[in-house]
């Protein structure tokens, strides 16, 4: 198989009883670009958190590169995560590290060579337009700037899979398009991209596979789809 | 944040250090006093020289007796008068007609054996009386035993308390960094990678926290040793020598500090690693 | 004057030297609806934080109802804030309170009658579509749900001024329109609204005064304006 | 989080409580011993009855003398033999020809006045010697003074330490709630509104933290008082009565706990209110 991600009958119940995912079946090919759309609370973030095992499914199997990560051993989890770049909806930057250090961290974790780190981090910060903020701390950044640091960190180690949870939620349209450019480029280089988004403009203009989620179920799976939900 | 932890270590170790300083000395003094306990065997005034020599050998033969020493009546009186302090002058009459008998002084191998030895000694001929400060010695022993037990309980309590306090403080500082640890893990850091800085931090914290207690112990013991030492020596009480005490206690404090620091740090990190 | 908000030559330098606002002059009339647009890092959030004195200007004067709040005494600040509803870009919910309690808090602060509180909170939660989540805690909500709680809290005590920092950043278009409906209604009732946003659709469809911010300066001030920055 | 604070209070107050228990008693005992010190004025053997009566009045006239008591030579010997414990039997000879003189025993109003009184008494006629355990008394006084000072320093240190530890812990728990406090303020809460729950929390924490220490003090003092009390009474040492001690100490501990709790809590909140 060249399936990067496969889900088989995945269910997720949160400890308080909320059923966030109700039987997801899905397969995403290596190099595909998939939008996840759906109303607020549909389960997009929950779906995404399954892929890098921030959450374990209550039921079902999730294969990343043909390995079932639902039954992955704890010690193996970090190695899974290193193959997946993640843009968090709430950014999750390390508050005591500068912008530079936050991005570099993802490379230090994989014990990249220090000289390599420097060059690569500067390149990526340039891509997201934050070279001038490299010495700032997260709490000294605007919302959109924090979001871009999170994006920079997710792509810095060139992961084969990129997962982005609403990566343009705090960005103006112009900056959003810049980011989409970056995503397009790394997608062209073979990176699988899963992106949860509310941005109708982007989904409609840059056509890719669209996965509609509602009430924790896949209600639409459309190649070259549009955002849908027209008002 | 780290300041909070270092100062918790400092505070705890100051208490532990001062307390240990006192305890070690009390323990030594108690030991000294114990080993000073002796059995006095009073002899019949009419005992002959040869009988006396036989008795000495026989006494020496009693199980657990380590040393037998003869104390003449004169020596005995002097000792008695000495123990009365400077009221001695009033007793000049006594020296003319000494009412005390001659005696053998026995030392036992272990202080606790005094009582058994005394019971045997009293059965020999020509022995009029055997004294070992009955009651007094027994009370002294039980006092020392109680004091030691109380001391051990206190020191364990104090240590436990310190560990608890320090761990508590460290935990609070690390809880504040919970999300930090979780983010690291989500970005692909292994447990070891996350733990490492916390290990170092715990170690540094522990060692730094033991600096003030060590200095304090040194200063306080120097003062105590050189100021009180003399007075106490007059009362036949010897303190643990300055350098022995300070060296041992310093090492002990650093070790305790480092151990608790590292343990508290790693222990607090542990539960946030499970993501 | 019936000016709700007046800024005179307002400058803001952050402690690390970043100049976020460079001489803002502005007046907003009672009952106006103003969009603040501009690229990421333009100073929108900084501008907004000035109005309820989360930040003090480095230089200049800010009048709310003709009172200069730059020189307001500390004890008076809470009473200023009670007249301003605020939707924070990063939500700022109280983590140990439920959704219900978070919204009710804004009423408890002004010592509203308990029975009033209950009714009013339920009404507002209904407006933002979160009645079913009232017992959840913030960390049990999706991003969009948290944002809606923040919105509910900001309007619950019917403040004469509403300030919203990117209130639809984490919402799907449909929910965003719902929120805009709510805003329109309270604006019709006379509430002054200042809304920083990246949402081109909304700005272009629901026309209001548009304030373009760039590099900490007002570069455009247009009645019934559009989002601008066409690509 | 609150558990951390309560247990910090508990730990600190246990130490303070036990220590105060000991200190209060030591202080009482020291006072008792001090007021037991006396001056012995030995009389010439040849003194006449009338001379003796005059002397008694004169001694009574010395400044600061509170009480003058006659001690016959026989009484004196008995006291001496008693203090030698059960070696008394060996001295039966002494009782036939008592070498001790008659004496007056003086008590002073304040124990520190002993020395001055002794110096005056020695100048009267028919007084052969004056004893007040020279050296011993002086050493006892300086020992008591040192012990008291050390005790006060220790208790202050312990209290300071406790306050510091507790404040530290409370601060950490509240730092974790910094954003909570800030959000409240941003939503229009007054300082008083924000502070109120923290005041209550500090109070409850302090009071809850003092429960275990109080129970512990009660149990420990009950044990100590009823087990050691008897033994100590034989040595003429009286402990502070159980109920007095427990009542006072409990109130003291609750008060300290509540004060520190409230103070630590409000103090930590204070700096986050400035938004
Ligand atoms: N930790 C949690 N505990 C309990 N319920 C949760 C938790 N996280 C999310 N939920 C609930 O699960 C459902 C799905 O949440 P999820 O975050 O996946 O939504 P989403 O599609 O990402 O929404 P949004 O677009 O608003 O971010 C929601 O109803 C939410 O309230
Ligand atoms: N606390 C701070 N300390 C220092 N600099 C800051 C701080 N907060 C913001 N800045 C800087 O001030 C500038 C304006 O920030 P602001 O948050 O106002 O931007 P914004 O227009 O809201 O952007 P966004 O659309 O991304 O939220 C940015 O360059 C940002 O880096
Ligand atoms: Mg989400
Ligand atoms: Mg902003």
PDB file of N, CA, C and O in Angstrom, chain C residues 75 78, chain D residues 185 189-199 266 273:
ATOM      1  N   UNK C  75      -8.646  52.304  40.978  1.00  0.00           N
ATOM      2  CA  UNK C  75      -9.900  51.852  41.578  1.00  0.00           C
ATOM      3  C   UNK C  75     -11.074  52.010  40.624  1.00  0.00           C
ATOM      4  O   UNK C  75     -12.106  51.376  40.789  1.00  0.00           O
ATOM      5  N   UNK C  78     -12.159  48.910  37.118  1.00  0.00           N
ATOM      6  CA  UNK C  78     -13.205  47.881  36.991  1.00  0.00           C
ATOM      7  C   UNK C  78     -14.520  48.449  36.475  1.00  0.00           C
ATOM      8  O   UNK C  78     -15.213  47.792  35.692  1.00  0.00           O
TER       9      UNK C  78
ATOM     10  N   UNK D 185     -10.084  40.333  36.587  1.00  0.00           N
ATOM     11  CA  UNK D 185      -9.951  41.783  36.572  1.00  0.00           C
ATOM     12  C   UNK D 185     -10.367  42.365  35.231  1.00  0.00           C
ATOM     13  O   UNK D 185     -11.014  43.409  35.165  1.00  0.00           O
ATOM     14  N   UNK D 189     -14.005  42.783  37.513  1.00  0.00           N
ATOM     15  CA  UNK D 189     -14.068  42.535  38.949  1.00  0.00           C
ATOM     16  C   UNK D 189     -13.209  43.557  39.683  1.00  0.00           C
ATOM     17  O   UNK D 189     -12.130  43.914  39.222  1.00  0.00           O
ATOM     18  N   UNK D 190     -13.709  44.033  40.825  1.00  0.00           N
ATOM     19  CA  UNK D 190     -12.892  44.913  41.659  1.00  0.00           C
ATOM     20  C   UNK D 190     -11.867  44.069  42.410  1.00  0.00           C
ATOM     21  O   UNK D 190     -12.007  42.852  42.520  1.00  0.00           O
ATOM     22  N   UNK D 191     -10.846  44.746  42.948  1.00  0.00           N
ATOM     23  CA  UNK D 191      -9.830  44.019  43.718  1.00  0.00           C
ATOM     24  C   UNK D 191     -10.462  43.255  44.877  1.00  0.00           C
ATOM     25  O   UNK D 191     -10.116  42.102  45.140  1.00  0.00           O
ATOM     26  N   UNK D 192     -11.387  43.916  45.559  1.00  0.00           N
ATOM     27  CA  UNK D 192     -12.013  43.281  46.714  1.00  0.00           C
ATOM     28  C   UNK D 192     -12.739  42.010  46.291  1.00  0.00           C
ATOM     29  O   UNK D 192     -12.653  40.975  46.964  1.00  0.00           O
ATOM     30  N   UNK D 193     -13.421  42.075  45.162  1.00  0.00           N
ATOM     31  CA  UNK D 193     -14.165  40.917  44.667  1.00  0.00           C
ATOM     32  C   UNK D 193     -13.243  39.740  44.378  1.00  0.00           C
ATOM     33  O   UNK D 193     -13.549  38.602  44.703  1.00  0.00           O
ATOM     34  N   UNK D 194     -12.098  40.048  43.798  1.00  0.00           N
ATOM     35  CA  UNK D 194     -11.133  38.989  43.491  1.00  0.00           C
ATOM     36  C   UNK D 194     -10.503  38.447  44.768  1.00  0.00           C
ATOM     37  O   UNK D 194     -10.303  37.245  44.926  1.00  0.00           O
ATOM     38  N   UNK D 195     -10.230  39.370  45.694  1.00  0.00           N
ATOM     39  CA  UNK D 195      -9.474  39.004  46.885  1.00  0.00           C
ATOM     40  C   UNK D 195     -10.283  38.143  47.849  1.00  0.00           C
ATOM     41  O   UNK D 195      -9.755  37.260  48.496  1.00  0.00           O
ATOM     42  N   UNK D 196     -11.558  38.448  47.947  1.00  0.00           N
ATOM     43  CA  UNK D 196     -12.407  37.823  48.937  1.00  0.00           C
ATOM     44  C   UNK D 196     -12.263  36.298  49.001  1.00  0.00           C
ATOM     45  O   UNK D 196     -11.961  35.740  50.074  1.00  0.00           O
ATOM     46  N   UNK D 197     -12.430  35.582  47.893  1.00  0.00           N
ATOM     47  CA  UNK D 197     -12.307  34.122  47.966  1.00  0.00           C
ATOM     48  C   UNK D 197     -10.911  33.672  48.417  1.00  0.00           C
ATOM     49  O   UNK D 197     -10.776  32.665  49.107  1.00  0.00           O
ATOM     50  N   UNK D 198      -9.904  34.457  48.055  1.00  0.00           N
ATOM     51  CA  UNK D 198      -8.561  34.079  48.467  1.00  0.00           C
ATOM     52  C   UNK D 198      -8.362  34.294  49.960  1.00  0.00           C
ATOM     53  O   UNK D 198      -7.628  33.550  50.612  1.00  0.00           O
ATOM     54  N   UNK D 199      -9.026  35.315  50.488  1.00  0.00           N
ATOM     55  CA  UNK D 199      -8.979  35.538  51.929  1.00  0.00           C
ATOM     56  C   UNK D 199      -9.549  34.317  52.649  1.00  0.00           C
ATOM     57  O   UNK D 199      -8.924  33.734  53.524  1.00  0.00           O
ATOM     58  N   UNK D 266      -3.291  36.565  50.597  1.00  0.00           N
ATOM     59  CA  UNK D 266      -3.550  37.922  50.103  1.00  0.00           C
ATOM     60  C   UNK D 266      -2.292  38.525  49.495  1.00  0.00           C
ATOM     61  O   UNK D 266      -2.339  39.207  48.473  1.00  0.00           O
ATOM     62  N   UNK D 273      -3.046  41.726  40.865  1.00  0.00           N
ATOM     63  CA  UNK D 273      -4.227  42.583  40.768  1.00  0.00           C
ATOM     64  C   UNK D 273      -3.946  43.828  39.940  1.00  0.00           C
ATOM     65  O   UNK D 273      -4.855  44.521  39.516  1.00  0.00           O
TER      66      UNK D 273
END
